[in-house]
Tab-separated table of C-alpha atoms (C1' of nucleotides) in Angstrom:
chain	number	residue	atom	x	y	z
A	751	MET	CA	0.000	0.000	0.000
A	752	ASP	CA	1.543	3.215	-1.172
A	753	LYS	CA	1.694	5.900	1.383
A	754	VAL	CA	1.291	9.521	0.482
A	755	PRO	CA	3.823	11.751	2.261
A	756	SER	CA	1.991	13.824	4.808
A	757	ARG	CA	4.352	16.754	5.027
A	758	ARG	CA	4.141	19.353	2.336
A	759	SER	CA	7.925	19.547	2.032
A	760	ASP	CA	8.151	15.782	1.536
A	761	ARG	CA	5.936	15.678	-1.487
A	762	GLY	CA	5.627	17.396	-4.827
A	763	TYR	CA	3.181	20.025	-5.907
A	764	HIS	CA	0.357	17.548	-6.064
A	765	HIS	CA	-0.779	15.571	-3.090
A	766	GLY	CA	-1.816	12.339	-4.722
A	767	ASP	CA	-4.754	11.339	-2.557
A	768	LEU	CA	-5.976	14.589	-1.146
A	769	ARG	CA	-9.645	13.792	-1.166
A	770	ARG	CA	-9.175	10.846	1.139
A	771	ALA	CA	-6.709	12.756	3.295
A	772	LEU	CA	-9.196	15.596	3.699
A	773	LEU	CA	-11.986	13.271	4.721
A	774	THR	CA	-9.748	11.573	7.257
A	775	ALA	CA	-8.569	14.866	8.713
A	776	ALA	CA	-12.094	16.221	8.796
A	777	MET	CA	-13.464	13.166	10.587
A	778	GLU	CA	-10.690	13.414	13.140
A	779	LEU	CA	-11.459	17.073	13.779
A	780	LEU	CA	-15.141	16.246	14.059
A	781	ASP	CA	-14.587	13.518	16.624
A	782	LYS	CA	-12.120	15.482	18.706
A	783	GLN	CA	-13.486	19.004	18.575
A	784	GLY	CA	-16.991	18.955	17.177
A	785	ILE	CA	-18.702	20.289	14.088
A	786	ASP	CA	-17.624	23.901	14.497
A	787	ALA	CA	-13.992	22.828	14.372
A	788	VAL	CA	-14.475	21.295	10.946
A	789	THR	CA	-13.701	24.418	8.941
A	790	VAL	CA	-12.418	24.196	5.403
A	791	ARG	CA	-9.224	25.921	6.403
A	792	ALA	CA	-8.600	23.819	9.486
A	793	VAL	CA	-9.032	20.647	7.463
A	794	ALA	CA	-6.617	21.999	4.872
A	795	ARG	CA	-4.115	22.783	7.608
A	796	GLU	CA	-4.397	19.263	9.017
A	797	ALA	CA	-3.752	17.839	5.569
A	798	ASP	CA	-0.931	20.345	5.128
A	799	VAL	CA	-2.224	21.879	1.918
A	800	ALA	CA	-3.202	25.402	0.933
A	801	HIS	CA	-6.405	26.805	2.381
A	802	SER	CA	-8.190	26.624	-0.936
A	803	ALA	CA	-7.016	23.188	-2.012
A	804	PRO	CA	-10.142	21.420	-0.681
A	805	ALA	CA	-12.209	23.333	-3.224
A	806	ASN	CA	-10.961	20.954	-5.899
A	807	HIS	CA	-12.606	18.031	-4.139
A	808	PHE	CA	-15.574	19.536	-2.329
A	809	ARG	CA	-17.739	22.286	-3.706
A	810	ASP	CA	-18.012	23.912	-0.291
A	811	ARG	CA	-18.010	23.205	3.425
A	812	THR	CA	-21.499	21.723	3.217
A	813	ALA	CA	-20.354	19.175	0.640
A	814	LEU	CA	-17.489	18.143	2.889
A	815	LEU	CA	-19.727	17.744	5.928
A	816	THR	CA	-22.268	15.860	3.858
A	817	GLN	CA	-19.626	13.307	2.963
A	818	LEU	CA	-18.784	12.889	6.642
A	819	ALA	CA	-22.447	12.294	7.350
A	820	VAL	CA	-22.747	9.729	4.587
A	821	ALA	CA	-19.682	7.897	5.856
A	822	SER	CA	-21.151	7.934	9.358
A	823	PHE	CA	-24.471	6.562	8.185
A	824	GLN	CA	-22.685	3.806	6.312
A	825	GLU	CA	-20.729	2.823	9.371
A	826	LEU	CA	-23.923	2.735	11.398
A	827	ILE	CA	-25.592	0.571	8.775
A	828	GLN	CA	-22.631	-1.769	8.905
A	829	ASP	CA	-22.934	-2.033	12.674
A	830	VAL	CA	-26.632	-2.735	12.424
A	831	ASP	CA	-26.112	-5.414	9.797
A	832	ASP	CA	-23.339	-7.053	11.786
A	833	VAL	CA	-25.595	-7.412	14.773
A	834	CYS	CA	-28.671	-8.441	12.842
A	835	ALA	CA	-26.667	-11.153	11.086
A	836	ARG	CA	-26.641	-13.026	14.366
A	837	SER	CA	-30.213	-14.178	14.283
A	838	ARG	CA	-32.200	-13.690	17.425
A	839	ALA	CA	-35.114	-15.590	18.786
A	840	THR	CA	-37.762	-12.944	19.118
A	841	LYS	CA	-38.717	-9.791	17.303
A	842	ARG	CA	-38.551	-8.063	20.648
A	843	GLU	CA	-34.916	-9.016	20.995
A	844	GLN	CA	-34.184	-7.844	17.469
A	845	ILE	CA	-35.633	-4.420	18.110
A	846	GLU	CA	-33.742	-4.215	21.390
A	847	ALA	CA	-30.547	-5.106	19.559
A	848	PHE	CA	-31.163	-2.428	16.940
A	849	ALA	CA	-31.670	0.201	19.608
A	850	GLU	CA	-28.536	-0.939	21.391
A	851	VAL	CA	-26.436	-0.576	18.255
A	852	VAL	CA	-27.661	2.933	17.523
A	853	LEU	CA	-27.186	3.964	21.143
A	854	ARG	CA	-23.671	2.599	21.179
A	855	PHE	CA	-22.782	4.396	17.956
A	856	ALA	CA	-24.168	7.684	19.230
A	857	PHE	CA	-22.348	7.555	22.546
A	858	THR	CA	-19.113	6.395	20.926
A	859	TYR	CA	-19.142	9.120	18.275
A	860	PRO	CA	-21.392	11.854	19.644
A	861	HIS	CA	-20.312	14.495	17.155
A	862	ARG	CA	-20.847	12.173	14.228
A	863	TYR	CA	-24.333	11.374	15.427
A	864	ARG	CA	-25.145	15.017	15.920
A	865	LEU	CA	-23.909	15.879	12.454
A	866	LEU	CA	-26.369	13.446	10.910
A	867	TRP	CA	-29.241	15.696	11.956
A	868	ARG	CA	-27.741	19.111	11.347
A	869	ALA	CA	-29.866	20.115	8.388
A	870	ASP	CA	-28.097	23.463	8.253
A	871	CYS	CA	-24.705	21.820	7.728
A	872	ILE	CA	-25.697	19.155	5.242
A	873	ASP	CA	-27.028	18.910	1.709
A	874	GLN	CA	-30.029	16.750	2.480
A	875	SER	CA	-30.943	16.521	-1.165
A	876	SER	CA	-27.698	14.678	-1.851
A	877	ALA	CA	-28.367	11.226	-3.249
A	878	GLY	CA	-25.757	9.619	-1.028
A	879	PHE	CA	-27.242	11.157	2.066
A	880	GLN	CA	-30.787	10.163	1.261
A	881	THR	CA	-29.774	6.640	0.379
A	882	SER	CA	-27.640	5.969	3.435
A	883	GLY	CA	-30.001	7.750	5.787
A	884	GLY	CA	-32.968	5.906	4.370
A	885	ALA	CA	-31.141	2.614	4.715
A	886	VAL	CA	-31.003	2.901	8.503
A	887	TYR	CA	-34.705	3.575	8.691
A	888	GLY	CA	-35.206	0.709	6.241
A	889	ARG	CA	-33.326	-1.733	8.452
A	890	LEU	CA	-35.542	-0.915	11.397
A	891	ARG	CA	-38.658	-1.188	9.269
A	892	GLN	CA	-37.522	-4.554	8.003
A	893	ILE	CA	-37.098	-5.846	11.528
A	894	MET	CA	-40.467	-4.568	12.634
A	895	GLU	CA	-42.479	-5.922	9.749
A	896	THR	CA	-41.531	-9.520	10.439
A	897	GLY	CA	-43.834	-11.860	12.298
A	898	GLU	CA	-47.096	-10.952	13.930
A	899	ARG	CA	-48.099	-7.325	14.176
A	900	SER	CA	-50.561	-5.381	16.177
A	901	ARG	CA	-53.665	-4.703	14.152
A	902	GLN	CA	-54.306	-1.510	16.045
A	903	MET	CA	-51.843	0.586	14.096
A	904	SER	CA	-49.913	0.588	10.856
A	905	LEU	CA	-46.347	-0.602	10.505
A	906	ASP	CA	-45.083	2.885	9.713
A	907	THR	CA	-46.573	4.284	12.876
A	908	GLN	CA	-44.732	1.639	14.854
A	909	VAL	CA	-41.475	2.397	13.080
A	910	VAL	CA	-41.873	6.139	13.496
A	911	ALA	CA	-42.617	5.679	17.172
A	912	ALA	CA	-39.556	3.478	17.640
A	913	TRP	CA	-37.261	5.769	15.703
A	914	SER	CA	-38.592	8.858	17.469
A	915	LEU	CA	-38.096	7.335	20.892
A	916	ILE	CA	-34.561	6.153	20.225
A	917	HIS	CA	-33.513	9.318	18.441
A	918	GLY	CA	-35.142	11.538	21.037
A	919	TYR	CA	-33.487	9.781	23.948
A	920	ILE	CA	-30.083	9.971	22.280
A	921	SER	CA	-30.530	13.633	21.412
A	922	LEU	CA	-31.466	14.545	24.950
A	923	ARG	CA	-28.528	12.602	26.320
A	924	LEU	CA	-26.049	14.182	23.902
A	925	ASP	CA	-27.388	17.652	24.623
A	926	GLY	CA	-26.815	17.143	28.303
A	927	THR	CA	-30.519	17.434	29.061
A	928	LEU	CA	-30.650	13.878	30.353
A	929	ILE	CA	-28.030	11.898	32.183
A	930	ALA	CA	-27.480	8.173	32.207
A	931	GLY	CA	-29.478	6.411	34.870
A	932	LYS	CA	-31.283	3.323	35.960
A	933	ASP	CA	-34.964	2.687	36.421
A	934	GLU	CA	-35.560	3.291	40.110
A	935	GLN	CA	-37.934	0.345	40.275
A	936	THR	CA	-36.337	-2.414	38.242
A	937	GLY	CA	-32.722	-1.249	38.323
A	938	GLU	CA	-32.224	-1.804	34.614
A	939	PRO	CA	-30.522	0.923	32.540
A	940	ARG	CA	-32.924	3.700	31.625
A	941	GLU	CA	-32.418	3.190	27.907
A	942	ARG	CA	-33.461	-0.432	28.191
A	943	ALA	CA	-36.462	0.539	30.243
A	944	ILE	CA	-37.753	3.073	27.728
A	945	VAL	CA	-37.270	0.664	24.844
A	946	GLY	CA	-39.416	-1.638	26.943
A	947	VAL	CA	-42.097	1.048	27.038
A	948	LEU	CA	-41.999	1.164	23.269
A	949	LEU	CA	-42.199	-2.599	22.867
A	950	ASP	CA	-45.169	-2.790	25.200
A	951	GLY	CA	-46.747	0.137	23.385
A	952	ILE	CA	-46.626	-1.522	20.019
A	953	GLY	CA	-47.665	-4.822	21.520
A	954	ALA	CA	-44.549	-6.755	20.515
A	955	GLU	CA	-44.769	-10.464	21.236
A	956	TYR	CA	-42.233	-12.101	23.470
B	911	MET	CA	-46.151	53.636	26.643
B	912	ASP	CA	-43.128	55.535	25.507
B	913	LYS	CA	-41.772	54.484	22.193
B	914	VAL	CA	-38.125	54.532	21.444
B	915	PRO	CA	-37.345	55.990	18.008
B	916	SER	CA	-36.134	53.187	15.797
B	917	ARG	CA	-34.063	55.212	13.381
B	918	ARG	CA	-30.628	56.205	14.441
B	919	SER	CA	-31.072	59.719	13.147
B	920	ASP	CA	-34.300	60.168	15.104
B	921	ARG	CA	-32.774	59.525	18.459
B	922	GLY	CA	-29.866	60.722	20.500
B	923	TYR	CA	-26.612	59.026	21.163
B	924	HIS	CA	-28.219	56.620	23.570
B	925	HIS	CA	-30.942	54.283	22.518
B	926	GLY	CA	-32.986	54.092	25.658
B	927	ASP	CA	-34.175	50.511	25.556
B	928	LEU	CA	-31.577	48.764	23.498
B	929	ARG	CA	-31.569	45.476	25.356
B	930	ARG	CA	-35.220	44.893	24.608
B	931	ALA	CA	-34.821	46.122	21.040
B	932	LEU	CA	-31.965	43.696	20.476
B	933	LEU	CA	-33.930	40.748	21.809
B	934	THR	CA	-36.888	41.638	19.620
B	935	ALA	CA	-34.731	42.009	16.536
B	936	ALA	CA	-32.867	38.809	17.290
B	937	MET	CA	-36.063	36.805	17.766
B	938	GLU	CA	-37.383	38.145	14.484
B	939	LEU	CA	-34.214	37.155	12.669
B	940	LEU	CA	-34.363	33.738	14.303
B	941	ASP	CA	-37.940	33.107	13.233
B	942	LYS	CA	-37.471	34.357	9.697
B	943	GLN	CA	-34.003	33.177	8.794
B	944	GLY	CA	-32.815	30.650	11.345
B	945	ILE	CA	-30.065	30.511	13.930
B	946	ASP	CA	-27.194	31.251	11.573
B	947	ALA	CA	-28.778	34.573	10.669
B	948	VAL	CA	-28.704	35.687	14.282
B	949	THR	CA	-25.263	37.248	14.222
B	950	VAL	CA	-24.309	39.984	16.632
B	951	ARG	CA	-23.761	42.371	13.780
B	952	ALA	CA	-26.998	41.566	11.978
B	953	VAL	CA	-28.949	42.120	15.170
B	954	ALA	CA	-27.164	45.425	15.679
B	955	ARG	CA	-28.040	46.446	12.117
B	956	GLU	CA	-31.702	45.585	12.658
B	957	ALA	CA	-31.747	47.697	15.797
B	958	ASP	CA	-29.853	50.407	13.893
B	959	VAL	CA	-26.977	50.664	16.322
B	960	ALA	CA	-23.235	50.220	15.960
B	961	HIS	CA	-21.952	46.693	15.477
B	962	SER	CA	-20.473	46.494	18.935
B	963	ALA	CA	-23.313	48.145	20.835
B	964	PRO	CA	-24.822	44.762	21.806
B	965	ALA	CA	-21.683	44.042	23.831
B	966	ASN	CA	-22.999	46.379	26.515
B	967	HIS	CA	-26.025	44.149	27.051
B	968	PHE	CA	-24.819	40.654	26.148
B	969	ARG	CA	-21.385	39.310	26.907
B	970	ASP	CA	-21.216	37.540	23.570
B	971	ARG	CA	-23.330	35.879	20.910
B	972	THR	CA	-23.908	32.870	23.133
B	973	ALA	CA	-25.377	35.052	25.849
B	974	LEU	CA	-27.756	36.618	23.355
B	975	LEU	CA	-28.901	33.269	21.996
B	976	THR	CA	-29.269	31.934	25.517
B	977	GLN	CA	-31.724	34.708	26.296
B	978	LEU	CA	-33.730	33.832	23.195
B	979	ALA	CA	-33.835	30.242	24.378
B	980	VAL	CA	-34.970	31.213	27.845
B	981	ALA	CA	-37.707	33.401	26.405
B	982	SER	CA	-38.791	30.534	24.179
B	983	PHE	CA	-38.915	28.096	27.070
B	984	GLN	CA	-40.968	30.552	29.073
B	985	GLU	CA	-43.448	30.947	26.270
B	986	LEU	CA	-43.722	27.186	25.985
B	987	ILE	CA	-44.297	26.881	29.719
B	988	GLN	CA	-47.016	29.497	29.455
B	989	ASP	CA	-48.703	27.557	26.671
B	990	VAL	CA	-48.533	24.353	28.692
B	991	ASP	CA	-49.969	26.011	31.763
B	992	ASP	CA	-52.768	27.642	29.791
B	993	VAL	CA	-53.852	24.289	28.464
B	994	CYS	CA	-53.430	22.396	31.692
B	995	ALA	CA	-55.520	24.998	33.495
B	996	ARG	CA	-58.523	23.585	31.694
B	997	SER	CA	-58.812	20.429	33.731
B	998	ARG	CA	-59.264	17.255	31.785
B	999	ALA	CA	-60.962	14.061	32.720
B	1000	THR	CA	-58.236	11.509	32.346
B	1001	LYS	CA	-54.509	11.411	32.773
B	1002	ARG	CA	-54.326	10.076	29.260
B	1003	GLU	CA	-56.002	13.191	27.934
B	1004	GLN	CA	-53.694	15.402	29.937
B	1005	ILE	CA	-50.614	13.773	28.493
B	1006	GLU	CA	-52.080	14.024	25.017
B	1007	ALA	CA	-52.772	17.706	25.588
B	1008	PHE	CA	-49.191	18.288	26.746
B	1009	ALA	CA	-47.815	16.634	23.643
B	1010	GLU	CA	-50.136	18.654	21.472
B	1011	VAL	CA	-48.968	21.925	22.971
B	1012	VAL	CA	-45.290	21.120	22.496
B	1013	LEU	CA	-45.900	19.927	18.949
B	1014	ARG	CA	-47.813	23.050	18.095
B	1015	PHE	CA	-45.090	25.281	19.523
B	1016	ALA	CA	-42.391	23.442	17.599
B	1017	PHE	CA	-44.180	23.591	14.267
B	1018	THR	CA	-45.177	27.217	14.775
B	1019	TYR	CA	-41.672	28.343	15.710
B	1020	PRO	CA	-39.356	25.698	14.296
B	1021	HIS	CA	-36.189	27.750	14.691
B	1022	ARG	CA	-36.981	28.588	18.277
B	1023	TYR	CA	-37.523	24.949	19.084
B	1024	ARG	CA	-34.292	23.952	17.399
B	1025	LEU	CA	-32.369	26.626	19.287
B	1026	LEU	CA	-33.469	25.130	22.602
B	1027	TRP	CA	-31.320	22.070	21.919
B	1028	ARG	CA	-28.313	23.667	20.281
B	1029	ALA	CA	-25.817	23.071	23.063
B	1030	ASP	CA	-23.111	24.682	20.960
B	1031	CYS	CA	-25.011	27.962	20.766
B	1032	ILE	CA	-26.210	28.209	24.335
B	1033	ASP	CA	-24.790	28.592	27.805
B	1034	GLN	CA	-26.451	25.581	29.349
B	1035	SER	CA	-25.014	26.398	32.748
B	1036	SER	CA	-27.019	29.621	32.812
B	1037	ALA	CA	-29.434	29.674	35.727
B	1038	GLY	CA	-32.267	31.013	33.606
B	1039	PHE	CA	-31.827	28.312	31.045
B	1040	GLN	CA	-31.712	25.496	33.554
B	1041	THR	CA	-34.709	26.828	35.422
B	1042	SER	CA	-36.940	27.369	32.419
B	1043	GLY	CA	-35.838	24.199	30.671
B	1044	GLY	CA	-36.339	22.184	33.830
B	1045	ALA	CA	-39.782	23.692	34.286
B	1046	VAL	CA	-41.070	22.145	31.073
B	1047	TYR	CA	-39.836	18.749	32.116
B	1048	GLY	CA	-41.315	19.407	35.544
B	1049	ARG	CA	-44.756	20.132	34.110
B	1050	LEU	CA	-44.778	16.825	32.278
B	1051	ARG	CA	-43.580	14.974	35.357
B	1052	GLN	CA	-46.292	16.582	37.403
B	1053	ILE	CA	-48.940	15.420	35.002
B	1054	MET	CA	-47.607	11.904	34.889
B	1055	GLU	CA	-47.281	11.392	38.624
B	1056	THR	CA	-50.951	11.986	39.276
B	1057	GLY	CA	-53.359	9.117	39.718
B	1058	GLU	CA	-52.590	5.454	39.355
B	1059	ARG	CA	-49.262	4.420	37.952
B	1060	SER	CA	-47.834	1.284	36.494
B	1061	ARG	CA	-45.842	-0.616	39.082
B	1062	GLN	CA	-43.594	-2.044	36.398
B	1063	MET	CA	-41.406	1.009	36.021
B	1064	SER	CA	-40.481	4.187	37.842
B	1065	LEU	CA	-42.089	7.535	37.214
B	1066	ASP	CA	-38.903	8.981	35.794
B	1067	THR	CA	-38.630	6.228	33.231
B	1068	GLN	CA	-42.138	7.037	32.082
B	1069	VAL	CA	-41.374	10.731	31.857
B	1070	VAL	CA	-38.104	10.156	30.024
B	1071	ALA	CA	-39.846	7.853	27.578
B	1072	ALA	CA	-42.579	10.400	26.944
B	1073	TRP	CA	-40.210	13.303	26.555
B	1074	SER	CA	-37.898	11.295	24.305
B	1075	LEU	CA	-40.717	10.237	22.044
B	1076	ILE	CA	-42.189	13.703	21.682
B	1077	HIS	CA	-38.839	15.414	21.270
B	1078	GLY	CA	-37.581	12.773	18.873
B	1079	TYR	CA	-40.637	12.973	16.660
B	1080	ILE	CA	-40.446	16.759	16.536
B	1081	SER	CA	-36.732	16.706	15.768
B	1082	LEU	CA	-37.169	14.281	12.920
B	1083	ARG	CA	-40.014	16.337	11.505
B	1084	LEU	CA	-38.105	19.610	11.748
B	1085	ASP	CA	-35.029	18.047	10.166
B	1086	GLY	CA	-37.083	16.932	7.210
B	1087	THR	CA	-36.413	13.283	7.973
B	1088	LEU	CA	-40.093	12.622	8.567
B	1089	ILE	CA	-43.097	14.196	6.932
B	1090	ALA	CA	-46.545	14.705	8.336
B	1091	GLY	CA	-48.814	11.735	7.783
B	1092	LYS	CA	-51.675	9.654	9.013
B	1093	ASP	CA	-51.737	6.169	10.404
B	1094	GLU	CA	-52.563	3.990	7.429
B	1095	GLN	CA	-54.793	1.814	9.577
B	1096	THR	CA	-56.739	4.176	11.786
B	1097	GLY	CA	-56.433	7.360	9.731
B	1098	GLU	CA	-55.535	9.471	12.752
B	1099	PRO	CA	-52.594	11.910	12.520
B	1100	ARG	CA	-49.287	10.138	12.992
B	1101	GLU	CA	-48.333	12.245	15.988
B	1102	ARG	CA	-51.490	11.222	17.781
B	1103	ALA	CA	-50.868	7.609	16.917
B	1104	ILE	CA	-47.356	7.552	18.322
B	1105	VAL	CA	-48.447	9.280	21.503
B	1106	GLY	CA	-50.946	6.436	21.698
B	1107	VAL	CA	-48.058	3.981	21.523
B	1108	LEU	CA	-46.469	5.739	24.451
B	1109	LEU	CA	-49.637	5.773	26.509
B	1110	ASP	CA	-50.177	2.086	25.931
B	1111	GLY	CA	-46.514	1.457	26.715
B	1112	ILE	CA	-46.687	3.084	30.110
B	1113	GLY	CA	-50.054	1.496	30.767
B	1114	ALA	CA	-51.948	4.736	31.209
B	1115	GLU	CA	-55.525	4.271	32.376
B	1116	TYR	CA	-58.371	5.591	30.300
C	736	DT	C1'	-26.702	75.418	38.916
C	737	DT	C1'	-22.577	73.154	37.967
C	738	DA	C1'	-19.310	69.459	37.980
C	739	DT	C1'	-18.387	64.801	37.769
C	740	DC	C1'	-19.146	60.006	37.174
C	741	DC	C1'	-20.569	56.083	34.834
C	742	DA	C1'	-23.510	53.434	31.904
C	743	DT	C1'	-24.025	53.297	27.173
C	744	DA	C1'	-22.875	53.992	22.244
C	745	DT	C1'	-19.343	54.623	18.530
C	746	DT	C1'	-15.397	53.798	15.731
C	747	DG	C1'	-11.496	51.184	14.588
C	748	DA	C1'	-8.842	47.133	14.627
C	749	DC	C1'	-7.593	42.161	14.420
C	750	DA	C1'	-7.825	37.349	13.496
C	751	DG	C1'	-10.589	33.906	11.651
C	752	DT	C1'	-13.954	32.244	8.260
C	753	DG	C1'	-15.956	30.661	3.246
C	754	DT	C1'	-15.357	31.343	-1.309
C	755	DC	C1'	-13.797	33.260	-5.623
C	756	DC	C1'	-9.955	34.361	-8.838
C	757	DA	C1'	-5.680	34.125	-11.415
C	758	DT	C1'	-1.672	31.545	-11.516
C	759	DA	C1'	1.482	27.627	-11.017
C	760	DT	C1'	2.520	22.816	-11.459
C	761	DC	C1'	2.617	18.318	-13.175
C	762	DC	C1'	0.602	13.986	-15.027
C	763	DA	C1'	-1.199	11.840	-19.072
C	764	DA	C1'	-2.756	11.470	-23.489
C	765	DT	C1'	-1.956	12.806	-27.982
D	292	DA	C1'	7.668	16.359	-27.276
D	293	DT	C1'	3.633	19.082	-26.792
D	294	DT	C1'	-0.438	20.177	-25.163
D	295	DG	C1'	-4.461	19.827	-22.073
D	296	DG	C1'	-6.754	19.049	-18.069
D	297	DA	C1'	-6.711	18.096	-13.305
D	298	DT	C1'	-4.971	19.739	-9.136
D	299	DA	C1'	-2.516	22.870	-5.902
D	300	DT	C1'	-1.147	27.668	-4.624
D	301	DG	C1'	-1.512	32.444	-2.998
D	302	DG	C1'	-4.087	36.555	-2.945
D	303	DA	C1'	-8.325	38.913	-2.370
D	304	DC	C1'	-12.940	40.115	-0.570
D	305	DA	C1'	-16.742	40.326	2.489
D	306	DC	C1'	-18.294	38.674	6.462
D	307	DT	C1'	-17.935	37.167	11.354
D	308	DG	C1'	-16.981	37.758	16.878
D	309	DT	C1'	-14.624	40.280	19.959
D	310	DC	C1'	-11.493	43.626	21.984
D	311	DA	C1'	-9.772	48.470	22.961
D	312	DA	C1'	-9.981	53.379	22.872
D	313	DT	C1'	-12.996	57.094	22.532
D	314	DA	C1'	-17.319	59.843	22.557
D	315	DT	C1'	-21.698	61.036	24.638
D	316	DG	C1'	-25.027	62.428	27.797
D	317	DG	C1'	-28.193	61.383	31.745
D	318	DA	C1'	-28.042	61.069	36.693
D	319	DT	C1'	-26.103	62.163	40.825
D	320	DA	C1'	-23.536	64.930	44.110
D	321	DA	C1'	-21.586	69.340	45.436
DNA sequence: TTATCCATATTGACAGTGTCCATATCCAAT
DNA sequence: ATTGGATATGGACACTGTCAATATGGATAA
């Protein structure tokens, strides 16, 4: 595997693999310092190129951030698929596993998760974004449509409820509004308890 | 009620009520053009004062935005209290009414609602912010602790589940991830349907 | 009334940003 | 070998937040 010299003085006029280098640097900045730190110029500095070099690979800052979001979605999808590959007995367990994966991703990479929902930073009309974002929702829908279903509400309502609950809990935790905790009655982690509320609410079989 | 001249040329060196004027201008910018448009300088321009005049009333941009958030929370609290004043028969109806109020606020003032959760724009340690933000959560908790409760989970788990679901649904709608819709089975608005999921999940009596 | 103080407003400056432009470089295809 | 086209550079511009020095004038004290 050919390595591209990282220092400007060690390489020629052209970088060789700048696009990838920019994405790597940008993701690192995102993880370590948050969205605001991912400026075009800071990313260029990290990659040791001129401040306007990124323009050759990304139309603007939004395009760069959109690519980070797409990459994040794809990683999340991968995580979900990895877990779902191990077949589980009940639908209830599958939904619990899905929630666990998303929660783990969000708490491991809080800034990446936040970026996914920053409409002001992302080109939501981008095909890549819509596809990868839709795929996550699709995975959950796929899980929830299997087996018996409540006849009291449509599948989409169940999926929207599940997604809203999980996403809402994560958002509140990442914002600092909520803190980790346990159910005072059962002692189980709060996130497990609220997923239980959801499962009971949609009437998921055991 | 004394009016302060709005045009710079129509008033003296001092404005008279600049703090209020700045908050008004800032809220207007927020509603019309979103958080990014609320820059210190743009607000100063709207109020027709020098670009650094706001510094005398708000330490920095964060302080200004924090005040907008506090004002928004207070308005939301007012709305909640107005609705809850009209006593309702069942706990279920009260929770539904709470959700309806928050949903209406969020869809009426989307940028205000978004600002409430922008940790990067707000001084979350501010006393006013913590108080007003906590008050909303407190109102919901108050509603949910009345009457009979499920013995399967703690009150806080129920409240967290409710708040997560409502907040998550709103966030997804405001981000454009979800669109308004009806339950394909019952025909009721999706937001009502998912609140129904919650109510069933926590075992709320009718 | 007059003098002084202090909150408030102004102007100017600086560093940082995104983005455009003209220019420089170099690889690759003709 | 020459010529394009892709990519990188450096400079420029308008905008941002924030700081510092200065100007103003109302309120208070003498």
